[in-house]
Coordinates of C-alpha atoms in Angstrom, one line a residue:
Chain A
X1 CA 24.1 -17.7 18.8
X2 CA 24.5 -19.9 21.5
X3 CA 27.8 -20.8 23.0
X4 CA 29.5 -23.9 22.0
X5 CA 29.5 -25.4 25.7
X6 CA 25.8 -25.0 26.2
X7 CA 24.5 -25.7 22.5
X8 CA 26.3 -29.4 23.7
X9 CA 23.7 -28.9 26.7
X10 CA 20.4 -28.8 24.8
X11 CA 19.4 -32.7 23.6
X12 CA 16.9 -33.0 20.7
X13 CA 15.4 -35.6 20.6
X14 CA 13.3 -37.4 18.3
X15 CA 10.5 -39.9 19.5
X16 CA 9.0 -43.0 17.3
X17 CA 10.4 -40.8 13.9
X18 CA 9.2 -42.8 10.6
X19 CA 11.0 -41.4 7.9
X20 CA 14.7 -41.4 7.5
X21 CA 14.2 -38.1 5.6
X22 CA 13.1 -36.5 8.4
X23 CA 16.0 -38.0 10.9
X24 CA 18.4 -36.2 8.7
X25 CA 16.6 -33.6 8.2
X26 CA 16.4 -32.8 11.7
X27 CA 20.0 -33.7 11.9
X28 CA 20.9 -31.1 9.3
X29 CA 18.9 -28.4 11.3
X30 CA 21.4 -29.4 14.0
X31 CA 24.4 -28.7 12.3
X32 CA 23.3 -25.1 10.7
X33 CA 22.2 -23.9 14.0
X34 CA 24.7 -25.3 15.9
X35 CA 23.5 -28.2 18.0
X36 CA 24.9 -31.7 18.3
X37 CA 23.4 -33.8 20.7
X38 CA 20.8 -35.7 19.1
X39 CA 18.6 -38.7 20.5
X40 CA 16.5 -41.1 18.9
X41 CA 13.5 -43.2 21.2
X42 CA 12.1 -45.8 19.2
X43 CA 12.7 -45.1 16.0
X44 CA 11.4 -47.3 13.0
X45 CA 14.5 -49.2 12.9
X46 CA 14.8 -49.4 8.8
X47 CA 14.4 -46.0 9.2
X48 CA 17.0 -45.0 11.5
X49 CA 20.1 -47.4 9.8
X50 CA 19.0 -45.9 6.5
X51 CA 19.4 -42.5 7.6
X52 CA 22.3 -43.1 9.1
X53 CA 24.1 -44.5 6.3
X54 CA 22.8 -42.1 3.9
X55 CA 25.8 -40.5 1.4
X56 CA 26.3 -37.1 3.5
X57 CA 25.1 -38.6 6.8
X58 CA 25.9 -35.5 9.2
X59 CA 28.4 -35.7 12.2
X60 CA 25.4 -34.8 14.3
X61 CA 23.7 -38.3 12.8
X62 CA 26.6 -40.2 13.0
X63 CA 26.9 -39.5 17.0
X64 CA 22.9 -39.9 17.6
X65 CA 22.3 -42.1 20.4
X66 CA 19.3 -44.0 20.5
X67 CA 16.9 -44.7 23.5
X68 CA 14.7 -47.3 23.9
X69 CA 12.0 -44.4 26.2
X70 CA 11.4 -41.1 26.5
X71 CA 12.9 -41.4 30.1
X72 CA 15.7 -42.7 29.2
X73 CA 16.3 -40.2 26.5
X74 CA 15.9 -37.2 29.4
X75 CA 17.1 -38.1 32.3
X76 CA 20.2 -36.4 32.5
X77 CA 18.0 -33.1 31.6
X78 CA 16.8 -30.3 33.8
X79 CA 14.3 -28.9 31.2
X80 CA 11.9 -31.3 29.3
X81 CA 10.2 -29.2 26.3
X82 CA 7.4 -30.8 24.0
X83 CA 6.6 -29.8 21.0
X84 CA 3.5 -29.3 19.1
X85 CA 1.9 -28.0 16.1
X86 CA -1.9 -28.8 17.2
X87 CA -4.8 -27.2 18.2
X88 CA -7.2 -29.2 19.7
X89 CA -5.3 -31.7 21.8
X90 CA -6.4 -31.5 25.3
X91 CA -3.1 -30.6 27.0
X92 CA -2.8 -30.2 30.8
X93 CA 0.3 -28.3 30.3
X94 CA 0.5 -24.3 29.5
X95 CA 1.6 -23.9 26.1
X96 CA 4.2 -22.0 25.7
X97 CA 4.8 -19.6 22.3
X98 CA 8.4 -20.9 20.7
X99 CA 10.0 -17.6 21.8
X100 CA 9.1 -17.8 25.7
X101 CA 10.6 -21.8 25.7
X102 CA 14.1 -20.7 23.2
X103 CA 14.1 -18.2 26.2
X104 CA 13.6 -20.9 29.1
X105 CA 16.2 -23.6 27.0
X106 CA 18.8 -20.7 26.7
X107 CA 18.5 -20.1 30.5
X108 CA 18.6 -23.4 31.4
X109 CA 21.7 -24.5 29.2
X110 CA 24.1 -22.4 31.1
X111 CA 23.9 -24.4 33.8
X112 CA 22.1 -27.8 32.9
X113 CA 21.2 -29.9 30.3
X114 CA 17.7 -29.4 28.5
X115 CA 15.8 -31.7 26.0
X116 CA 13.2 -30.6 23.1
X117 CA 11.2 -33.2 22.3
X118 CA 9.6 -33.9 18.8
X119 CA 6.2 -36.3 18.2
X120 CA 6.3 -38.5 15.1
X121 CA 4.9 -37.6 11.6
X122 CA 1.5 -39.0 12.0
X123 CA 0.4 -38.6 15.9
X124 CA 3.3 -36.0 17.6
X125 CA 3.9 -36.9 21.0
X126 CA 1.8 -38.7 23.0
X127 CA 0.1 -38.2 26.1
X128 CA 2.6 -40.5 28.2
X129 CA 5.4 -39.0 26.4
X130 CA 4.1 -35.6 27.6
X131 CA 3.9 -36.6 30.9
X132 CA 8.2 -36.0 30.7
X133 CA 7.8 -32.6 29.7
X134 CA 8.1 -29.8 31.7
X135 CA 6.8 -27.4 29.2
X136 CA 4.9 -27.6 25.8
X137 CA 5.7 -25.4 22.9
X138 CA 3.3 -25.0 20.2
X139 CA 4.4 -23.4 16.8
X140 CA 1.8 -20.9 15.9
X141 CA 0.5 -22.8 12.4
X142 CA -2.8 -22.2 11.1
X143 CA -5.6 -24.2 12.4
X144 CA -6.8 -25.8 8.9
X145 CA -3.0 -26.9 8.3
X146 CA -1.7 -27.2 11.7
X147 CA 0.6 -30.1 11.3
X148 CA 4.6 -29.0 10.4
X149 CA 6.6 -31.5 8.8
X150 CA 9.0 -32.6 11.5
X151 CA 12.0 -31.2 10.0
X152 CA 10.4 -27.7 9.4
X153 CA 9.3 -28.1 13.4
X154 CA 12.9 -28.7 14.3
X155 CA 14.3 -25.9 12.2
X156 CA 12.0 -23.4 13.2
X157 CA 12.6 -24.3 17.0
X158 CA 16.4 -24.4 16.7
X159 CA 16.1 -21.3 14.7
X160 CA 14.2 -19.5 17.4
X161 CA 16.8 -20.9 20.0
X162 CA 19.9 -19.8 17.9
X163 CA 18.7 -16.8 17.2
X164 CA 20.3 -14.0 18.8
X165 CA 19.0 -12.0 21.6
X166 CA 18.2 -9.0 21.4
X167 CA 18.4 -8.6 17.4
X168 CA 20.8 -6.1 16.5
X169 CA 21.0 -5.0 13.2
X170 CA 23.3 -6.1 10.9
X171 CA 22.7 -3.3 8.5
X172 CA 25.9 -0.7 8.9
X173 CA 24.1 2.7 8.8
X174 CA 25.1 4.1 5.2
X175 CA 26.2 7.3 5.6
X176 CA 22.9 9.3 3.8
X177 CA 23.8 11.7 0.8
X178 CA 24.7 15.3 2.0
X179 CA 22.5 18.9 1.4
X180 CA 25.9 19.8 -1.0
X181 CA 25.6 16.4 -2.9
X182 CA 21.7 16.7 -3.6
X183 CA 21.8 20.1 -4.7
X184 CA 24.7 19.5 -7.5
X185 CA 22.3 16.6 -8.5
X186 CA 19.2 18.9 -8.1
X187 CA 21.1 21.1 -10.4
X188 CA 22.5 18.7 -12.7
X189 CA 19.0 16.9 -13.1
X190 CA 17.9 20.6 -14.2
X191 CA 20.1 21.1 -16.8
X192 CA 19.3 18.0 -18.4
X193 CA 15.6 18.6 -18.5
X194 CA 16.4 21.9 -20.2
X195 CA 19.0 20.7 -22.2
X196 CA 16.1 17.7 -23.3
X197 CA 13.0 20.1 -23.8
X198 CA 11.3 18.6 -20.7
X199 CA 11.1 22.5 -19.1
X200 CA 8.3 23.9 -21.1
X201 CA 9.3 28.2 -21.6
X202 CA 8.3 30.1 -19.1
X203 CA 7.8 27.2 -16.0
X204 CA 11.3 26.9 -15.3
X205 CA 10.9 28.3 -11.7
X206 CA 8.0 25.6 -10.8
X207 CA 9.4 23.0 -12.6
X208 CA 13.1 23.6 -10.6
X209 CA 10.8 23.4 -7.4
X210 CA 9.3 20.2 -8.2
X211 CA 12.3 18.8 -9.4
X212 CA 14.1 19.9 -6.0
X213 CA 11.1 18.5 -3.8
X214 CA 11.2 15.2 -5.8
X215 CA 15.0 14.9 -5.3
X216 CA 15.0 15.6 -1.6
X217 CA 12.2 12.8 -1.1
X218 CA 14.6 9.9 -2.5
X219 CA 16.8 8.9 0.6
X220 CA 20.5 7.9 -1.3
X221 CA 23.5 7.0 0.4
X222 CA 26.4 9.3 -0.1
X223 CA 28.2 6.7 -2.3
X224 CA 25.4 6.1 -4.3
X225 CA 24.4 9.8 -4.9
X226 CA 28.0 9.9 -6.5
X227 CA 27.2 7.2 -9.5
X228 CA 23.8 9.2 -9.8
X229 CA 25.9 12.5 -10.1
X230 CA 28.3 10.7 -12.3
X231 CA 25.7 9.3 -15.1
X232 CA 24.3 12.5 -15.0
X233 CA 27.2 14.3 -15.7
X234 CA 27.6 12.3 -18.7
X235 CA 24.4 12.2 -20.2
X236 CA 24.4 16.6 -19.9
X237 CA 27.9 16.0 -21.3
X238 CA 26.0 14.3 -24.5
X239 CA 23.3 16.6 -25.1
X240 CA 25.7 19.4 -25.1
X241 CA 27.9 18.1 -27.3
X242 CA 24.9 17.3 -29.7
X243 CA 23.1 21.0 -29.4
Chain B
X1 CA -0.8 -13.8 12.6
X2 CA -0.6 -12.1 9.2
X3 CA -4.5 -11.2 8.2
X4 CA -5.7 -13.4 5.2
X5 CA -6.1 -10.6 2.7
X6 CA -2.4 -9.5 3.4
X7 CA -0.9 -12.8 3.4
X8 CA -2.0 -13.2 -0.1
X9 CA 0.0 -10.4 -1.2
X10 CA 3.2 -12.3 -0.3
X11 CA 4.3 -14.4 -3.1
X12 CA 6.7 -17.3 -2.1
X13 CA 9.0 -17.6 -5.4
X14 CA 11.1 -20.6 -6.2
X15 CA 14.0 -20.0 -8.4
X16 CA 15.3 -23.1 -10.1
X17 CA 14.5 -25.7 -7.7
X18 CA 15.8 -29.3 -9.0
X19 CA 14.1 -31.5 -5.9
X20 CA 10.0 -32.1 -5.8
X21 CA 10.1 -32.6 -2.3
X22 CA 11.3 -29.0 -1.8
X23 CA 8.7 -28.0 -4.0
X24 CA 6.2 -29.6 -1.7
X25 CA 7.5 -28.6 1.9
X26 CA 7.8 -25.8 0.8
X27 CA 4.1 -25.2 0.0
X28 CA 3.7 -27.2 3.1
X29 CA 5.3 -24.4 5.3
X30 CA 3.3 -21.7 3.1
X31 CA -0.1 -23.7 4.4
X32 CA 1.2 -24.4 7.9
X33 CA 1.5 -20.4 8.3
X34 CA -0.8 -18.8 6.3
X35 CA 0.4 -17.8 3.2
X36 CA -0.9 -19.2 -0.6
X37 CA 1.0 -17.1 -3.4
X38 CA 3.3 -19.8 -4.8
X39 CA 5.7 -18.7 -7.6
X40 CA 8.2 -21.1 -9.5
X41 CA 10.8 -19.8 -11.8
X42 CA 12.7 -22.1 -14.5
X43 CA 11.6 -25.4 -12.3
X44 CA 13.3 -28.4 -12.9
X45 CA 10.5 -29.6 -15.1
X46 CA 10.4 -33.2 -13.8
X47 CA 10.4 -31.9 -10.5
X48 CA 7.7 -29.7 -10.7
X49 CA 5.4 -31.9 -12.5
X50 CA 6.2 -34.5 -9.7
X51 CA 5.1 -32.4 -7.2
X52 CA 2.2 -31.3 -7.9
X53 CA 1.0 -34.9 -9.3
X54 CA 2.5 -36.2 -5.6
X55 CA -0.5 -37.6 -3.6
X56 CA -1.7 -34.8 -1.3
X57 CA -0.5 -32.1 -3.1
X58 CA -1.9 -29.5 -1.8
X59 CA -3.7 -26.1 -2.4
X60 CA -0.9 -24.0 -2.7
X61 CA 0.9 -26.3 -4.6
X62 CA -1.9 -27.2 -7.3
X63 CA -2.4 -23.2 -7.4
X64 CA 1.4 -22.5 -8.0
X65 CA 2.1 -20.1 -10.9
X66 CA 5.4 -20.8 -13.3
X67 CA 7.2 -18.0 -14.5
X68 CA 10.7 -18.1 -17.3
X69 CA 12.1 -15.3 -15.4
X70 CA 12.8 -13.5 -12.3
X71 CA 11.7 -10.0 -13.5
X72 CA 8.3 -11.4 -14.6
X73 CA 7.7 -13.2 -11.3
X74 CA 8.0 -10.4 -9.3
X75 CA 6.4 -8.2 -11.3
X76 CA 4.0 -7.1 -9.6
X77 CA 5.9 -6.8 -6.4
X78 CA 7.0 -3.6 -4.4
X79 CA 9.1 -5.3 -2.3
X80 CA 11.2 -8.1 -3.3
X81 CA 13.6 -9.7 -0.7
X82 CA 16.3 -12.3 -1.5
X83 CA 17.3 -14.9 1.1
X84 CA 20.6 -16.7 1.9
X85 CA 22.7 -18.5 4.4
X86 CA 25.9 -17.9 3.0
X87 CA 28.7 -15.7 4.6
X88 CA 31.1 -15.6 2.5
X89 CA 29.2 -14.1 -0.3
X90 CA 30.4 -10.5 -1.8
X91 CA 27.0 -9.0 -1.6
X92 CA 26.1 -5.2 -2.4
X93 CA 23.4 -5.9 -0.4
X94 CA 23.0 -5.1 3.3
X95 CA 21.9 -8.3 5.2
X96 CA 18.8 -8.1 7.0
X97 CA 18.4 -10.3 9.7
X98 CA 15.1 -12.5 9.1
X99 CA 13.2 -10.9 11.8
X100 CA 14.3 -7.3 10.3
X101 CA 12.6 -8.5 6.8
X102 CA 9.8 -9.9 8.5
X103 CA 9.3 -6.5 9.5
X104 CA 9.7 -4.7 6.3
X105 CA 7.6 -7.2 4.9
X106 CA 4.7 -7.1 7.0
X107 CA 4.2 -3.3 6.6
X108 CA 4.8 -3.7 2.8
X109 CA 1.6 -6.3 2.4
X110 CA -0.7 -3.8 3.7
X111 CA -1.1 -1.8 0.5
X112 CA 1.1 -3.6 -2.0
X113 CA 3.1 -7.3 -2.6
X114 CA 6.2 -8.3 -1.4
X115 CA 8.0 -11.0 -3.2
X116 CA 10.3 -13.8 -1.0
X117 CA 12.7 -15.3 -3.1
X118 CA 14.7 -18.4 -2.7
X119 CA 17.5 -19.6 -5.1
X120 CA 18.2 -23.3 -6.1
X121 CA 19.3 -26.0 -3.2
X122 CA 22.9 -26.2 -4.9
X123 CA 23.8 -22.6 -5.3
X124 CA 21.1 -20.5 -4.2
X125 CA 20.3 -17.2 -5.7
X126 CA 22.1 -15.9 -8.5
X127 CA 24.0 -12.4 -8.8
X128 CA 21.3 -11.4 -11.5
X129 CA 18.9 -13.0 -9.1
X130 CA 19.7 -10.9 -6.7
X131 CA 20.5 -7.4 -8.6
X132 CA 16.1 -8.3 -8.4
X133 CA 15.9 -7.8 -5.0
X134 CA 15.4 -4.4 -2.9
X135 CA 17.1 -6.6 0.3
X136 CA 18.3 -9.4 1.4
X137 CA 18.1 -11.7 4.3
X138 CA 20.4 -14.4 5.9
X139 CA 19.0 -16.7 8.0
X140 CA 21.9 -17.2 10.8
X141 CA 23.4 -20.7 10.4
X142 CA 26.7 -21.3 11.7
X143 CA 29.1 -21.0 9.3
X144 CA 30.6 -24.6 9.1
X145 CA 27.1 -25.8 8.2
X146 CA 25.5 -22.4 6.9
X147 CA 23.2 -24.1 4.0
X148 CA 20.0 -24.5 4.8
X149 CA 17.4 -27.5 3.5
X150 CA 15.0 -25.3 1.5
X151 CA 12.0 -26.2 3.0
X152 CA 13.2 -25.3 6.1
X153 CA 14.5 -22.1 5.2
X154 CA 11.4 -21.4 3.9
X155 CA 9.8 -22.6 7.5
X156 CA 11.9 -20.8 9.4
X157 CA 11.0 -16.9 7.3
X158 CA 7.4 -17.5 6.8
X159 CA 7.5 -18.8 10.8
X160 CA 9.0 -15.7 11.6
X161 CA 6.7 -13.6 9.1
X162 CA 3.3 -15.2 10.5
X163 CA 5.1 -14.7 14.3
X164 CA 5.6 -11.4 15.2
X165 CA 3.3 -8.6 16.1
X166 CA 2.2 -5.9 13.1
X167 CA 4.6 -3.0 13.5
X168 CA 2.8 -0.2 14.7
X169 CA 2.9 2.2 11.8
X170 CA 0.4 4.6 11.9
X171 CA 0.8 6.4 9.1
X172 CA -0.7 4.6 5.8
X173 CA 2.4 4.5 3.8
X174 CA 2.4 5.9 0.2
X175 CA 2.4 3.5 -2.3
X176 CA 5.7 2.4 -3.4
X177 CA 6.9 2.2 -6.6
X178 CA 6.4 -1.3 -8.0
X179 CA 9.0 -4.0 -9.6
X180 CA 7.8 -3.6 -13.1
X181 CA 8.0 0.2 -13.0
X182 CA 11.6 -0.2 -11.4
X183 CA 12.1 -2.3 -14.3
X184 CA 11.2 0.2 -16.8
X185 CA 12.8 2.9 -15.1
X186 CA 16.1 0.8 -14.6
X187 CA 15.7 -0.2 -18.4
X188 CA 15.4 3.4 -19.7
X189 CA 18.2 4.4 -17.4
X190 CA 20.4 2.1 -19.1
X191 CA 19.0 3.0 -22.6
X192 CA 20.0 7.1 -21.5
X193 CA 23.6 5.3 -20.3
X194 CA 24.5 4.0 -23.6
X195 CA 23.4 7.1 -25.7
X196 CA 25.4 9.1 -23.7
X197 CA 28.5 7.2 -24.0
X198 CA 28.2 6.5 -20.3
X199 CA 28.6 2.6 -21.1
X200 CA 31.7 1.4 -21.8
X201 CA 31.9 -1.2 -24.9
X202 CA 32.0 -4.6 -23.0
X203 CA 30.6 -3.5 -20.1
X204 CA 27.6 -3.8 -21.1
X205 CA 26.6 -6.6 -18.6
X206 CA 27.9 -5.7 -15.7
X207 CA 27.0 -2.2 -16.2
X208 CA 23.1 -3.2 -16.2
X209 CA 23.8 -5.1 -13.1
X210 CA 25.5 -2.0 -11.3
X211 CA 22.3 0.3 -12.2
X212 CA 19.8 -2.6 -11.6
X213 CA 21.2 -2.8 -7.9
X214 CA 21.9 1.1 -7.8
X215 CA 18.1 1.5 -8.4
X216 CA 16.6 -1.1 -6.1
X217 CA 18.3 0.5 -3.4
X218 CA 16.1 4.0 -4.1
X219 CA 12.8 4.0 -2.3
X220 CA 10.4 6.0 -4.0
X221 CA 6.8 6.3 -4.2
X222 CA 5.2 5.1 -7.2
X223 CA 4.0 8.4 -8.1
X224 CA 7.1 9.9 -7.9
X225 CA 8.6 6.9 -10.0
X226 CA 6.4 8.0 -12.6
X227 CA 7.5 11.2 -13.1
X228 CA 11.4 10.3 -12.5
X229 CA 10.5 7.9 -15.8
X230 CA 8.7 10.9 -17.4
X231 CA 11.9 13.2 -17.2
X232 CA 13.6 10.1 -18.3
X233 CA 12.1 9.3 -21.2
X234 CA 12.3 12.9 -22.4
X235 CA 16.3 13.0 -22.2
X236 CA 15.9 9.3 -24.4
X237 CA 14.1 11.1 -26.9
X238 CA 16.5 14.0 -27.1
X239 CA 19.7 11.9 -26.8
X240 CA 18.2 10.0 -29.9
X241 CA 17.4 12.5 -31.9
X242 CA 20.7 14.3 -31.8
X243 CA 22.1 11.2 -33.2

């Protein structure tokens, strides 16, 4: 995740938004992934107060400043990034994939302010709001449903800039059964199948060798392989008991 | 991107979902990136119906499939995966991080289907939700605001799903063992528990949780499963018949 001082570096910043649905949303994608700055340019005024005085209006909504231009909105910014979900749109700027701008943005805010721009619903960003951007990002969407909703875009984006980088695994290796530990099962399991009738007279060699094989293909941790052990235990304990 | 005939073997499942327009952007997100398999489990009925009579429902949403239960919605999955964005949750499961199920995902819709489960926006997925899943993902919100919106969390996994290159596994994996023969296998094992006096009167419940999760957390092929349920079912007869 990105430090606290430089998440405060990164502005988002919303341009001509319609639906208060979406200003929140976009607010709420703020607050999971940790950014706060948020700037509204023109945004359908009704819109904007209703959002804001929704039950459960966000801190980050609460502390949105509103613009009356695009300019205004970045220019305390080093880094302008657009956004876009589209295809066709004849852009003069190189599009960048979502990873290689969270990259620039992450690079940027240790040192400077950045802004990430987002189009409204209808018609993204236009061509003159572009023209601020330094870079344009374009969310790899299929070309028959290209356009995101605009709180999807913004989560996807923050996600992308959150994320941590390199991914490291959060998965603790679980320490893997040992040789001993499958071979009591292997043994165990044995018993019960002759104890049940599954060994047929006469294939109990073959049968303890495909029994072994299928064992030693399951991978168990060594806490798990335990509990196996343990119900296995019981149930030869029951067909003993019953012989 | 994720190749059409794959994608379809990804089913997005909904798990009590109250609000329509989660329902929607949801199915929005599954068009924006690809994907069409839309599952709902135990829907808020209003909300469901809403949806899909919504204007501009689309596809995925009109083509949605309503299930009563978990187990029957993933049914005919190899792979299911559980989402959250909770910390403080005491889960059994390791977390994967998205992209690491994005992974395990991708190489599991090349011969069989992978489920994607998300719980309800109030509490997300339940313990017996989740005692479904082989794994489970957190998405990695910060942990003052860690619930997500869920049509962005849904965004932000299928994003990361479409996004990243096919891992290079060379080797056409054997089929794995699919949920409903888990099921059956988990079902027996439970059946071979109580004869033997393994299960404790009262524990009933939880016991069938501990040996649901104990079995999802084996990976075996579903050739292998079969025979495991063979030796099974044998020890079953003979437990019973001593009775």
């Amino acid at each position: 995740l990105v430090a606290p001082a430089e998440s405060d570096r990164l502005r988002v910043v919303l341009v001509r938004t319609r639906n208060p649905l979406n200003i929140g949303a976009a607010a709420r994608a703020m607050s999971n992934f940790g950014f706060r700055r948020l700037r509204v340019v023109n945004p359908f005024e009704v819109a904007f107060r209703e959002a804001r005085s929704a039950v459960g209006a966000s801190d980050v909504l609460l502390a949105a400043e509103q613009y009356k231009s695009v300019a205004e909105a970045v220019s305390d910014c080093a880094l302008v990034v657009g956004t876009t979900a589209l295809w066709h749109r004849e852009l003069r700027h190189p599009l960048l994939q979502v990873e290689e701008a969270a990259d620039l943005i992450r690079e940027k805010v240790r040192s400077g302010n950045a802004a990430l721009l987002f189009g409204s619903e209808k018609v993204g960003l236009s061509n003159a709001d572009l023209s601020h951007c330094h870079r344009v990002l374009r969310i790899p969407t299929h070309e028959a449903h290209a356009s995101m909703n605009l709180g999807q875009a913004v989560a996807v984006c923050l996600y992308e800039i959150a994320r941590s980088q390199p991914p490291e695994s959060l998965e603790p290796e679980a320490q893997l059964a040992t040789a001993e530990q499958v071979e009591r099962f292997t043994e165990t399991l044995f018993l019960a199948l002759r104890l049940s009738g599954y060994v047929k007279p006469g294939s109990e060699k073959s049968t303890e060798t495909k029994v072994r094989r299928l064992v030693h293909r399951v991978d168990t941790s060594s806490a798990d392989m335990d509990v196996w052990l343990g119900m296995l235990r019981q149930i030869v304990w029951k067909l003993k008991a019953e012989e």
